[in-house]
Amino acid sequence: MMKVLVTGGLGFIGSHTVVELQQKGYEVLIIDNLSNSSLEVLDGIAKITGVKPYFEQLDVRDKAAVFSFFEVHNDILGVIHFAASKAVGESVENPLLYYENNISSLVYILQALEKYQIPNFIFSSSCTVYGQADELPITENAPVKVAESPYGNTKQIGEEIIKDSARVSNNLRSIALRYFNPIGAHPSAEIGELPIGVPQNLVPYITQTAVGMRKELTVFGDDYNTLDGTCIRDYIHVVDLAKAHVVALERLIGGKQKENYEVFNIGTGTGSTVLEVINSFEKVSEKKLNYKIGVRRAGDITAAYADTSKANTELGWKALSTLDEAMLSAWKWEQKIRG
Ligand code: WQD
């Protein structure tokens, strides 16, 4: 059986990737410390695929626990590593939490791969490594800028750790996927984003406002040098993003990688402004969204969207869902969990 470990597999992107792996015939093992997820996600996955993945509650900061896991489960083909903290603002307030959680866990997983000679490794990285790129769309050759937050720094450091390891390892074959802005939910509405507390990200804040959980959305500034004055981002449907992980893993399993450390931008290649996202939501939900224009949010960059030609040509992957489809899936999910 083709076994794959997904760390953080009960999280937003992890759970959607588990579904795609199972539907491609992989046996999936999940480790997750449930710090940013819940066990119901396992049931959601099983409802979609008919198979409840093997799950172990485990904190990847616990080196002994990581090695005990691999001592038992070292017959896996590879690891897709999502387990990490990802809130930019929180990382500014609590940098050591981020350096411990995001960096030490990565080192332990890589050490275990070396010990048990498990070759294939996919890393959850982020477009945040580019900061405000000088040129748009952003290619993988764009310079990695000085990180805007400890969170972003952990992604940059993580990539360096993998690159340095792959250079000297006779085992490791790795791919870092630099996500743009993941949004939406599985079309079944059985799994989706479960933000804890007040959402920091745009789309869950929109859907929580529409469902009545939040009074109104504040648009963080409309005085940027863009089409309508609001920031531009590359919003990618989480299912398209999940599929990219399966394609990347199969590239490694098939020995198709050109280098033992590769990087791919995973976005749609199209930028959308905040107001365009709001308009899309209002169109697909047929609801008027209650929002106001506020001041800029510190740290926001004006625009970021991906040049996806490398993933399109070398991975043979392309995002298929439209912004409207992604927004509708987010809305269906919000109604399901608050309904
Ligand atoms: C998008 C746009 C906001 C909320 C984040 C992480 C990044 C990566 C992707 C992990 C911005 C505006 C937002 C609101 C608003 N995640 N906005 N009102 O900041 O592009 O990136 O997700 O790797 O690391 O930082 O996403 O959804 O927070 O913001 O106007 O209530 O929506 O100003 O222009 P961001 P976001």
mmCIF file of C-alpha atoms and ligand atoms in Angstrom:
data_model
loop_
_atom_site.group_PDB
_atom_site.id
_atom_site.type_symbol
_atom_site.label_atom_id
_atom_site.label_comp_id
_atom_site.label_asym_id
_atom_site.label_seq_id
_atom_site.Cartn_x
_atom_site.Cartn_y
_atom_site.Cartn_z
ATOM 1 C CA MET A 1 0.000 0.000 0.000
ATOM 2 C CA MET A 2 1.313 3.493 -0.816
ATOM 3 C CA LYS A 3 1.535 5.081 2.649
ATOM 4 C CA VAL A 4 2.053 8.815 3.184
ATOM 5 C CA LEU A 5 2.396 10.784 6.423
ATOM 6 C CA VAL A 6 0.657 14.167 6.571
ATOM 7 C CA THR A 7 1.706 16.270 9.552
ATOM 8 C CA GLY A 8 -0.906 18.855 10.519
ATOM 9 C CA GLY A 9 -3.320 16.750 8.487
ATOM 10 C CA LEU A 10 -6.379 17.960 10.417
ATOM 11 C CA GLY A 11 -5.679 21.580 9.528
ATOM 12 C CA PHE A 12 -7.262 23.620 6.739
ATOM 13 C CA ILE A 13 -4.916 22.758 3.858
ATOM 14 C CA GLY A 14 -3.775 19.466 5.405
ATOM 15 C CA SER A 15 -7.277 17.986 5.584
ATOM 16 C CA HIS A 16 -8.055 18.905 1.976
ATOM 17 C CA THR A 17 -4.748 17.318 0.923
ATOM 18 C CA VAL A 18 -5.576 14.119 2.858
ATOM 19 C CA VAL A 19 -8.832 13.857 0.862
ATOM 20 C CA GLU A 20 -7.013 14.222 -2.455
ATOM 21 C CA LEU A 21 -4.347 11.674 -1.430
ATOM 22 C CA GLN A 22 -6.959 9.120 -0.398
ATOM 23 C CA GLN A 23 -8.884 9.659 -3.616
ATOM 24 C CA LYS A 24 -5.664 8.928 -5.517
ATOM 25 C CA GLY A 25 -5.332 5.625 -3.662
ATOM 26 C CA TYR A 26 -2.828 6.523 -0.959
ATOM 27 C CA GLU A 27 -3.099 5.257 2.606
ATOM 28 C CA VAL A 28 -2.744 8.384 4.727
ATOM 29 C CA LEU A 29 -1.396 8.646 8.276
ATOM 30 C CA ILE A 30 -2.026 11.916 10.121
ATOM 31 C CA ILE A 31 -0.218 13.371 13.080
ATOM 32 C CA ASP A 32 -1.599 16.576 14.534
ATOM 33 C CA ASN A 33 -1.463 18.174 18.000
ATOM 34 C CA LEU A 34 -5.010 19.549 17.588
ATOM 35 C CA SER A 35 -3.799 23.035 18.594
ATOM 36 C CA ASN A 36 -5.530 24.565 15.583
ATOM 37 C CA SER A 37 -8.009 21.871 14.594
ATOM 38 C CA SER A 38 -10.456 19.313 15.965
ATOM 39 C CA LEU A 39 -11.150 15.583 15.717
ATOM 40 C CA GLU A 40 -14.404 16.217 13.816
ATOM 41 C CA VAL A 41 -12.240 16.945 10.783
ATOM 42 C CA LEU A 42 -11.405 13.214 10.691
ATOM 43 C CA ASP A 43 -15.132 12.451 10.373
ATOM 44 C CA GLY A 44 -15.462 15.060 7.637
ATOM 45 C CA ILE A 45 -12.648 13.421 5.661
ATOM 46 C CA ALA A 46 -14.227 9.978 6.138
ATOM 47 C CA LYS A 47 -17.608 11.291 4.955
ATOM 48 C CA ILE A 48 -16.011 12.456 1.704
ATOM 49 C CA THR A 49 -13.739 9.497 0.965
ATOM 50 C CA GLY A 50 -15.302 6.660 2.930
ATOM 51 C CA VAL A 51 -11.953 6.038 4.635
ATOM 52 C CA LYS A 52 -11.041 7.377 8.078
ATOM 53 C CA PRO A 53 -7.269 8.016 8.001
ATOM 54 C CA TYR A 54 -4.995 6.646 10.724
ATOM 55 C CA PHE A 55 -4.600 9.441 13.287
ATOM 56 C CA GLU A 56 -2.196 9.979 16.168
ATOM 57 C CA GLN A 57 -2.318 13.075 18.358
ATOM 58 C CA LEU A 58 1.314 14.104 18.467
ATOM 59 C CA ASP A 59 3.205 17.346 18.915
ATOM 60 C CA VAL A 60 6.049 17.548 16.427
ATOM 61 C CA ARG A 61 7.967 19.749 18.867
ATOM 62 C CA ASP A 62 8.432 16.552 20.904
ATOM 63 C CA LYS A 63 11.514 14.984 19.319
ATOM 64 C CA ALA A 64 11.154 11.681 21.191
ATOM 65 C CA ALA A 65 7.522 11.395 20.083
ATOM 66 C CA VAL A 66 8.462 12.093 16.466
ATOM 67 C CA PHE A 67 11.149 9.382 16.516
ATOM 68 C CA SER A 68 8.872 6.887 18.282
ATOM 69 C CA PHE A 69 6.304 7.459 15.547
ATOM 70 C CA PHE A 70 8.829 6.815 12.788
ATOM 71 C CA GLU A 71 10.194 3.784 14.666
ATOM 72 C CA VAL A 72 6.805 2.192 14.084
ATOM 73 C CA HIS A 73 5.708 3.821 10.825
ATOM 74 C CA ASN A 74 8.841 3.874 8.662
ATOM 75 C CA ASP A 75 7.255 2.025 5.748
ATOM 76 C CA ILE A 76 5.912 5.306 4.349
ATOM 77 C CA LEU A 77 6.753 6.708 0.903
ATOM 78 C CA GLY A 78 7.087 10.267 2.137
ATOM 79 C CA VAL A 79 5.914 13.145 4.280
ATOM 80 C CA ILE A 80 3.834 16.218 3.511
ATOM 81 C CA HIS A 81 4.648 18.637 6.310
ATOM 82 C CA PHE A 82 1.937 21.158 7.206
ATOM 83 C CA ALA A 83 2.261 21.172 11.011
ATOM 84 C CA ALA A 84 3.239 24.746 11.902
ATOM 85 C CA SER A 85 1.852 27.934 13.396
ATOM 86 C CA LYS A 86 0.745 30.390 10.715
ATOM 87 C CA ALA A 87 -0.713 33.582 12.189
ATOM 88 C CA VAL A 88 1.438 36.535 11.140
ATOM 89 C CA GLY A 89 0.268 38.853 13.907
ATOM 90 C CA GLU A 90 0.687 36.204 16.621
ATOM 91 C CA SER A 91 4.218 35.526 15.388
ATOM 92 C CA VAL A 92 5.143 39.177 15.987
ATOM 93 C CA GLU A 93 3.801 38.960 19.555
ATOM 94 C CA ASN A 94 5.284 35.534 20.299
ATOM 95 C CA PRO A 95 8.314 34.897 18.070
ATOM 96 C CA LEU A 96 9.840 32.121 20.181
ATOM 97 C CA LEU A 97 6.639 30.076 19.904
ATOM 98 C CA TYR A 98 7.009 30.317 16.105
ATOM 99 C CA TYR A 99 10.739 29.549 15.995
ATOM 100 C CA GLU A 100 10.276 26.553 18.271
ATOM 101 C CA ASN A 101 7.143 25.190 16.618
ATOM 102 C CA ASN A 102 7.996 25.839 12.987
ATOM 103 C CA ILE A 103 11.741 25.258 12.963
ATOM 104 C CA SER A 104 12.552 22.569 15.537
ATOM 105 C CA SER A 105 9.728 20.349 14.311
ATOM 106 C CA LEU A 106 11.023 20.602 10.750
ATOM 107 C CA VAL A 107 14.506 19.561 11.907
ATOM 108 C CA TYR A 108 13.124 16.544 13.793
ATOM 109 C CA ILE A 109 11.071 15.379 10.807
ATOM 110 C CA LEU A 110 14.082 15.719 8.485
ATOM 111 C CA GLN A 111 16.304 13.865 10.974
ATOM 112 C CA ALA A 112 13.767 11.048 11.111
ATOM 113 C CA LEU A 113 13.641 10.877 7.291
ATOM 114 C CA GLU A 114 17.428 10.500 7.271
ATOM 115 C CA LYS A 115 17.418 7.849 9.994
ATOM 116 C CA TYR A 116 14.792 5.707 8.278
ATOM 117 C CA GLN A 117 15.889 6.605 4.719
ATOM 118 C CA ILE A 118 12.469 7.914 3.685
ATOM 119 C CA PRO A 119 13.200 10.061 0.631
ATOM 120 C CA ASN A 120 10.179 12.156 -0.351
ATOM 121 C CA PHE A 121 9.378 15.407 1.456
ATOM 122 C CA ILE A 122 6.924 18.197 0.612
ATOM 123 C CA PHE A 123 7.169 21.459 2.558
ATOM 124 C CA SER A 124 4.372 23.948 3.116
ATOM 125 C CA SER A 125 5.925 27.286 2.282
ATOM 126 C CA SER A 126 4.427 30.655 1.449
ATOM 127 C CA CYS A 127 4.513 33.600 -0.959
ATOM 128 C CA THR A 128 5.189 35.620 2.165
ATOM 129 C CA VAL A 129 8.885 34.886 1.553
ATOM 130 C CA TYR A 130 8.794 37.371 -1.339
ATOM 131 C CA GLY A 131 7.546 40.314 0.721
ATOM 132 C CA GLN A 132 6.534 43.059 -1.727
ATOM 133 C CA ALA A 133 8.088 41.688 -4.916
ATOM 134 C CA ASP A 134 9.675 44.192 -7.272
ATOM 135 C CA GLU A 135 8.053 42.589 -10.307
ATOM 136 C CA LEU A 136 4.602 41.098 -10.858
ATOM 137 C CA PRO A 137 3.614 38.361 -11.488
ATOM 138 C CA ILE A 138 6.083 36.778 -9.051
ATOM 139 C CA THR A 139 8.341 33.994 -10.320
ATOM 140 C CA GLU A 140 10.283 31.507 -8.192
ATOM 141 C CA ASN A 141 13.434 33.466 -9.060
ATOM 142 C CA ALA A 142 12.141 36.596 -7.385
ATOM 143 C CA PRO A 143 14.460 37.522 -4.514
ATOM 144 C CA VAL A 144 13.492 36.332 -1.053
ATOM 145 C CA LYS A 145 13.148 39.557 0.917
ATOM 146 C CA VAL A 146 13.873 40.291 4.567
ATOM 147 C CA ALA A 147 10.893 38.667 6.283
ATOM 148 C CA GLU A 148 8.056 40.963 7.355
ATOM 149 C CA SER A 149 7.251 38.734 10.357
ATOM 150 C CA PRO A 150 8.737 35.897 12.400
ATOM 151 C CA TYR A 151 6.176 33.643 10.706
ATOM 152 C CA GLY A 152 7.507 34.592 7.276
ATOM 153 C CA ASN A 153 11.046 34.179 8.586
ATOM 154 C CA THR A 154 10.303 30.615 9.698
ATOM 155 C CA LYS A 155 9.239 29.796 6.142
ATOM 156 C CA GLN A 156 12.443 31.288 4.740
ATOM 157 C CA ILE A 157 14.593 29.502 7.322
ATOM 158 C CA GLY A 158 12.658 26.292 6.717
ATOM 159 C CA GLU A 159 13.434 26.433 3.013
ATOM 160 C CA GLU A 160 17.136 27.017 3.756
ATOM 161 C CA ILE A 161 17.210 24.060 6.171
ATOM 162 C CA ILE A 162 15.720 21.763 3.535
ATOM 163 C CA LYS A 163 17.988 23.084 0.780
ATOM 164 C CA ASP A 164 21.122 22.600 2.910
ATOM 165 C CA SER A 165 19.995 19.097 3.916
ATOM 166 C CA ALA A 166 19.129 18.023 0.377
ATOM 167 C CA ARG A 167 22.529 19.203 -0.836
ATOM 168 C CA VAL A 168 24.413 16.668 1.318
ATOM 169 C CA SER A 169 21.850 13.924 1.823
ATOM 170 C CA ASN A 170 21.945 10.815 -0.350
ATOM 171 C CA ASN A 171 18.325 10.241 0.584
ATOM 172 C CA LEU A 172 16.298 13.455 0.638
ATOM 173 C CA ARG A 173 14.249 14.559 -2.389
ATOM 174 C CA SER A 174 12.197 17.641 -1.522
ATOM 175 C CA ILE A 175 9.806 20.231 -2.893
ATOM 176 C CA ALA A 176 8.737 23.494 -1.255
ATOM 177 C CA LEU A 177 5.344 24.770 -2.365
ATOM 178 C CA ARG A 178 4.969 28.548 -1.942
ATOM 179 C CA TYR A 179 1.245 29.070 -1.424
ATOM 180 C CA PHE A 180 -0.424 32.305 -2.333
ATOM 181 C CA ASN A 181 -3.753 32.913 -0.597
ATOM 182 C CA PRO A 182 -5.672 29.672 0.064
ATOM 183 C CA ILE A 183 -9.451 30.172 0.343
ATOM 184 C CA GLY A 184 -12.698 28.223 0.103
ATOM 185 C CA ALA A 185 -13.678 24.731 1.223
ATOM 186 C CA HIS A 186 -14.327 21.264 -0.157
ATOM 187 C CA PRO A 187 -17.454 21.397 -2.380
ATOM 188 C CA SER A 188 -19.082 18.754 -0.149
ATOM 189 C CA ALA A 189 -18.969 21.286 2.743
ATOM 190 C CA GLU A 190 -17.753 18.402 4.947
ATOM 191 C CA ILE A 191 -14.398 20.114 5.605
ATOM 192 C CA GLY A 192 -13.245 23.714 5.393
ATOM 193 C CA GLU A 193 -11.473 26.484 7.240
ATOM 194 C CA LEU A 194 -12.049 26.593 11.021
ATOM 195 C CA PRO A 195 -10.465 29.852 12.167
ATOM 196 C CA ILE A 196 -10.127 30.047 15.944
ATOM 197 C CA GLY A 197 -11.259 33.377 17.384
ATOM 198 C CA VAL A 198 -11.552 36.479 15.231
ATOM 199 C CA PRO A 199 -10.354 35.608 11.702
ATOM 200 C CA GLN A 200 -7.270 37.498 10.535
ATOM 201 C CA ASN A 201 -7.781 36.498 6.909
ATOM 202 C CA LEU A 202 -10.171 38.215 4.501
ATOM 203 C CA VAL A 203 -12.392 35.391 3.282
ATOM 204 C CA PRO A 204 -13.390 33.836 6.624
ATOM 205 C CA TYR A 205 -14.077 37.349 7.906
ATOM 206 C CA ILE A 206 -16.355 37.964 4.918
ATOM 207 C CA THR A 207 -18.325 34.749 5.436
ATOM 208 C CA GLN A 208 -18.591 35.260 9.209
ATOM 209 C CA THR A 209 -19.925 38.783 8.600
ATOM 210 C CA ALA A 210 -22.457 37.480 6.085
ATOM 211 C CA VAL A 211 -23.660 34.760 8.458
ATOM 212 C CA GLY A 212 -24.102 37.328 11.223
ATOM 213 C CA MET A 213 -21.168 36.384 13.454
ATOM 214 C CA ARG A 214 -19.374 39.707 12.802
ATOM 215 C CA LYS A 215 -21.017 43.119 12.553
ATOM 216 C CA GLU A 216 -19.147 44.350 9.493
ATOM 217 C CA LEU A 217 -15.980 43.799 7.542
ATOM 218 C CA THR A 218 -13.347 46.534 7.565
ATOM 219 C CA VAL A 219 -11.457 46.893 4.298
ATOM 220 C CA PHE A 220 -7.918 47.729 5.369
ATOM 221 C CA GLY A 221 -7.297 50.725 3.151
ATOM 222 C CA ASP A 222 -8.423 51.826 -0.290
ATOM 223 C CA ASP A 223 -5.575 54.246 -0.986
ATOM 224 C CA TYR A 224 -3.149 51.745 -2.517
ATOM 225 C CA ASN A 225 -1.845 52.215 -6.032
ATOM 226 C CA THR A 226 -4.154 49.595 -7.538
ATOM 227 C CA LEU A 227 -7.218 49.419 -9.815
ATOM 228 C CA ASP A 228 -9.660 50.329 -7.035
ATOM 229 C CA GLY A 229 -7.253 51.334 -4.261
ATOM 230 C CA THR A 230 -7.457 48.021 -2.351
ATOM 231 C CA CYS A 231 -4.727 45.386 -2.093
ATOM 232 C CA ILE A 232 -4.272 42.672 -4.665
ATOM 233 C CA ARG A 233 -3.717 38.991 -3.773
ATOM 234 C CA ASP A 234 -3.771 35.654 -5.604
ATOM 235 C CA TYR A 235 -6.681 33.735 -4.060
ATOM 236 C CA ILE A 236 -6.457 30.010 -4.794
ATOM 237 C CA HIS A 237 -9.152 27.420 -4.073
ATOM 238 C CA VAL A 238 -7.883 25.140 -1.294
ATOM 239 C CA VAL A 239 -8.811 22.035 -3.345
ATOM 240 C CA ASP A 240 -6.602 23.213 -6.238
ATOM 241 C CA LEU A 241 -3.843 23.774 -3.691
ATOM 242 C CA ALA A 242 -4.386 20.305 -2.182
ATOM 243 C CA LYS A 243 -4.131 18.687 -5.624
ATOM 244 C CA ALA A 244 -0.793 20.438 -6.170
ATOM 245 C CA HIS A 245 0.601 18.541 -3.164
ATOM 246 C CA VAL A 246 -0.362 15.177 -4.666
ATOM 247 C CA VAL A 247 1.201 16.108 -8.010
ATOM 248 C CA ALA A 248 4.389 17.284 -6.266
ATOM 249 C CA LEU A 249 4.613 14.081 -4.201
ATOM 250 C CA GLU A 250 4.138 11.942 -7.323
ATOM 251 C CA ARG A 251 6.897 13.901 -9.062
ATOM 252 C CA LEU A 252 9.270 12.828 -6.279
ATOM 253 C CA ILE A 253 7.986 9.254 -5.990
ATOM 254 C CA GLY A 254 8.452 8.929 -9.741
ATOM 255 C CA GLY A 255 11.982 10.315 -9.510
ATOM 256 C CA LYS A 256 11.038 13.093 -11.940
ATOM 257 C CA GLN A 257 12.611 15.910 -9.899
ATOM 258 C CA LYS A 258 15.442 17.825 -11.574
ATOM 259 C CA GLU A 259 17.057 18.793 -8.259
ATOM 260 C CA ASN A 260 16.712 17.312 -4.798
ATOM 261 C CA TYR A 261 15.304 20.636 -3.620
ATOM 262 C CA GLU A 262 12.743 22.357 -5.880
ATOM 263 C CA VAL A 263 10.433 25.314 -5.330
ATOM 264 C CA PHE A 264 7.072 26.002 -6.992
ATOM 265 C CA ASN A 265 4.666 28.932 -6.713
ATOM 266 C CA ILE A 266 1.159 27.624 -6.179
ATOM 267 C CA GLY A 267 -1.414 30.267 -7.075
ATOM 268 C CA THR A 268 -3.899 30.957 -9.839
ATOM 269 C CA GLY A 269 -1.678 33.490 -11.638
ATOM 270 C CA THR A 270 -4.459 36.062 -11.338
ATOM 271 C CA GLY A 271 -4.622 38.920 -8.840
ATOM 272 C CA SER A 272 -7.882 40.097 -7.280
ATOM 273 C CA THR A 273 -8.450 43.233 -5.210
ATOM 274 C CA VAL A 274 -10.256 43.136 -1.871
ATOM 275 C CA LEU A 275 -13.265 44.856 -3.452
ATOM 276 C CA GLU A 276 -13.300 42.289 -6.273
ATOM 277 C CA VAL A 277 -13.401 39.511 -3.667
ATOM 278 C CA ILE A 278 -16.280 41.243 -1.911
ATOM 279 C CA ASN A 279 -18.122 41.676 -5.226
ATOM 280 C CA SER A 280 -17.560 38.004 -6.023
ATOM 281 C CA PHE A 281 -18.990 37.023 -2.637
ATOM 282 C CA GLU A 282 -22.049 39.250 -3.088
ATOM 283 C CA LYS A 283 -22.645 37.762 -6.529
ATOM 284 C CA VAL A 284 -22.437 34.091 -5.530
ATOM 285 C CA SER A 285 -24.227 34.489 -2.171
ATOM 286 C CA GLU A 286 -26.827 36.960 -3.474
ATOM 287 C CA LYS A 287 -26.289 38.827 -0.194
ATOM 288 C CA LYS A 288 -25.171 42.389 0.355
ATOM 289 C CA LEU A 289 -22.034 42.393 2.514
ATOM 290 C CA ASN A 290 -21.830 44.912 5.348
ATOM 291 C CA TYR A 291 -18.398 46.533 5.081
ATOM 292 C CA LYS A 292 -16.640 49.848 5.536
ATOM 293 C CA ILE A 293 -13.326 51.257 4.387
ATOM 294 C CA GLY A 294 -10.806 51.576 7.222
ATOM 295 C CA VAL A 295 -7.129 52.407 7.570
ATOM 296 C CA ARG A 296 -4.330 50.266 6.167
ATOM 297 C CA ARG A 297 -3.167 47.234 8.161
ATOM 298 C CA ALA A 298 0.492 47.422 9.196
ATOM 299 C CA GLY A 299 2.668 45.044 7.225
ATOM 300 C CA ASP A 300 0.315 44.596 4.274
ATOM 301 C CA ILE A 301 1.954 44.658 0.874
ATOM 302 C CA THR A 302 0.167 46.313 -2.038
ATOM 303 C CA ALA A 303 0.075 43.419 -4.473
ATOM 304 C CA ALA A 304 1.128 39.797 -4.882
ATOM 305 C CA TYR A 305 0.132 37.252 -7.486
ATOM 306 C CA ALA A 306 1.973 34.276 -8.888
ATOM 307 C CA ASP A 307 3.666 33.494 -12.158
ATOM 308 C CA THR A 308 2.602 29.829 -12.208
ATOM 309 C CA SER A 309 4.320 28.822 -15.444
ATOM 310 C CA LYS A 310 6.889 26.654 -13.652
ATOM 311 C CA ALA A 311 4.203 24.622 -11.853
ATOM 312 C CA ASN A 312 2.141 24.486 -15.057
ATOM 313 C CA THR A 313 4.965 23.196 -17.228
ATOM 314 C CA GLU A 314 7.155 21.191 -14.840
ATOM 315 C CA LEU A 315 4.553 19.862 -12.409
ATOM 316 C CA GLY A 316 1.825 19.686 -15.014
ATOM 317 C CA TRP A 317 -0.481 21.334 -12.487
ATOM 318 C CA LYS A 318 -2.797 24.312 -12.923
ATOM 319 C CA ALA A 319 -5.459 25.848 -10.683
ATOM 320 C CA LEU A 320 -8.872 25.111 -12.184
ATOM 321 C CA SER A 321 -11.367 26.858 -9.895
ATOM 322 C CA THR A 322 -12.520 30.449 -10.382
ATOM 323 C CA LEU A 323 -12.710 33.062 -7.634
ATOM 324 C CA ASP A 324 -16.510 32.789 -7.730
ATOM 325 C CA GLU A 325 -16.363 29.003 -7.244
ATOM 326 C CA ALA A 326 -13.965 29.398 -4.335
ATOM 327 C CA MET A 327 -16.128 32.088 -2.703
ATOM 328 C CA LEU A 328 -19.277 30.017 -3.131
ATOM 329 C CA SER A 329 -17.553 27.011 -1.498
ATOM 330 C CA ALA A 330 -16.475 29.225 1.418
ATOM 331 C CA TRP A 331 -20.032 30.496 1.823
ATOM 332 C CA LYS A 332 -21.582 26.991 1.673
ATOM 333 C CA TRP A 333 -19.115 25.864 4.363
ATOM 334 C CA GLU A 334 -19.833 28.849 6.622
ATOM 335 C CA GLN A 335 -23.583 28.218 6.371
ATOM 336 C CA LYS A 336 -23.025 24.521 7.127
ATOM 337 C CA ILE A 337 -21.023 25.114 10.326
ATOM 338 C CA ARG A 338 -23.138 28.050 11.566
ATOM 339 C CA GLY A 339 -26.412 26.893 10.130
HETATM 340 C C1 WQD B 1 -5.745 39.626 2.288
HETATM 341 C C2 WQD B 1 -6.140 41.061 1.961
HETATM 342 C C3 WQD B 1 -5.793 42.610 3.745
HETATM 343 C C4 WQD B 1 -8.812 41.028 6.466
HETATM 344 C C5 WQD B 1 -1.988 35.816 4.723
HETATM 345 C C6 WQD B 1 -0.780 35.467 5.497
HETATM 346 C C7 WQD B 1 0.241 34.863 4.574
HETATM 347 C C8 WQD B 1 -0.362 33.673 3.887
HETATM 348 C C9 WQD B 1 -1.614 34.091 3.130
HETATM 349 C C10 WQD B 1 0.179 31.714 5.135
HETATM 350 C C11 WQD B 1 -5.144 42.073 2.501
HETATM 351 C C12 WQD B 1 -7.277 42.496 3.404
HETATM 352 C C13 WQD B 1 -7.988 41.202 5.369
HETATM 353 C C14 WQD B 1 -9.790 42.002 6.772
HETATM 354 C C15 WQD B 1 -9.089 43.273 4.865
HETATM 355 N N1 WQD B 1 -0.692 32.687 4.829
HETATM 356 N N2 WQD B 1 -8.127 42.299 4.586
HETATM 357 N N3 WQD B 1 -9.897 43.093 5.945
HETATM 358 O O1 WQD B 1 -2.264 39.046 4.525
HETATM 359 O O2 WQD B 1 -2.369 38.388 2.067
HETATM 360 O O3 WQD B 1 -1.660 36.733 3.729
HETATM 361 O O4 WQD B 1 -2.514 34.676 4.094
HETATM 362 O O5 WQD B 1 1.188 31.427 4.554
HETATM 363 O O6 WQD B 1 1.343 34.482 5.335
HETATM 364 O O7 WQD B 1 -0.293 36.669 6.019
HETATM 365 O O8 WQD B 1 -4.048 37.470 3.662
HETATM 366 O O9 WQD B 1 -6.460 37.288 4.079
HETATM 367 O O10 WQD B 1 -4.999 38.426 5.837
HETATM 368 O O11 WQD B 1 -5.465 39.582 3.699
HETATM 369 O O12 WQD B 1 -9.196 44.275 4.133
HETATM 370 O O13 WQD B 1 -10.574 41.909 7.757
HETATM 371 O O14 WQD B 1 -7.384 41.341 2.589
HETATM 372 O O15 WQD B 1 -5.453 43.969 3.996
HETATM 373 O O16 WQD B 1 -5.043 43.118 1.570
HETATM 374 P P1 WQD B 1 -2.561 38.030 3.491
HETATM 375 P P2 WQD B 1 -5.290 38.158 4.406
#
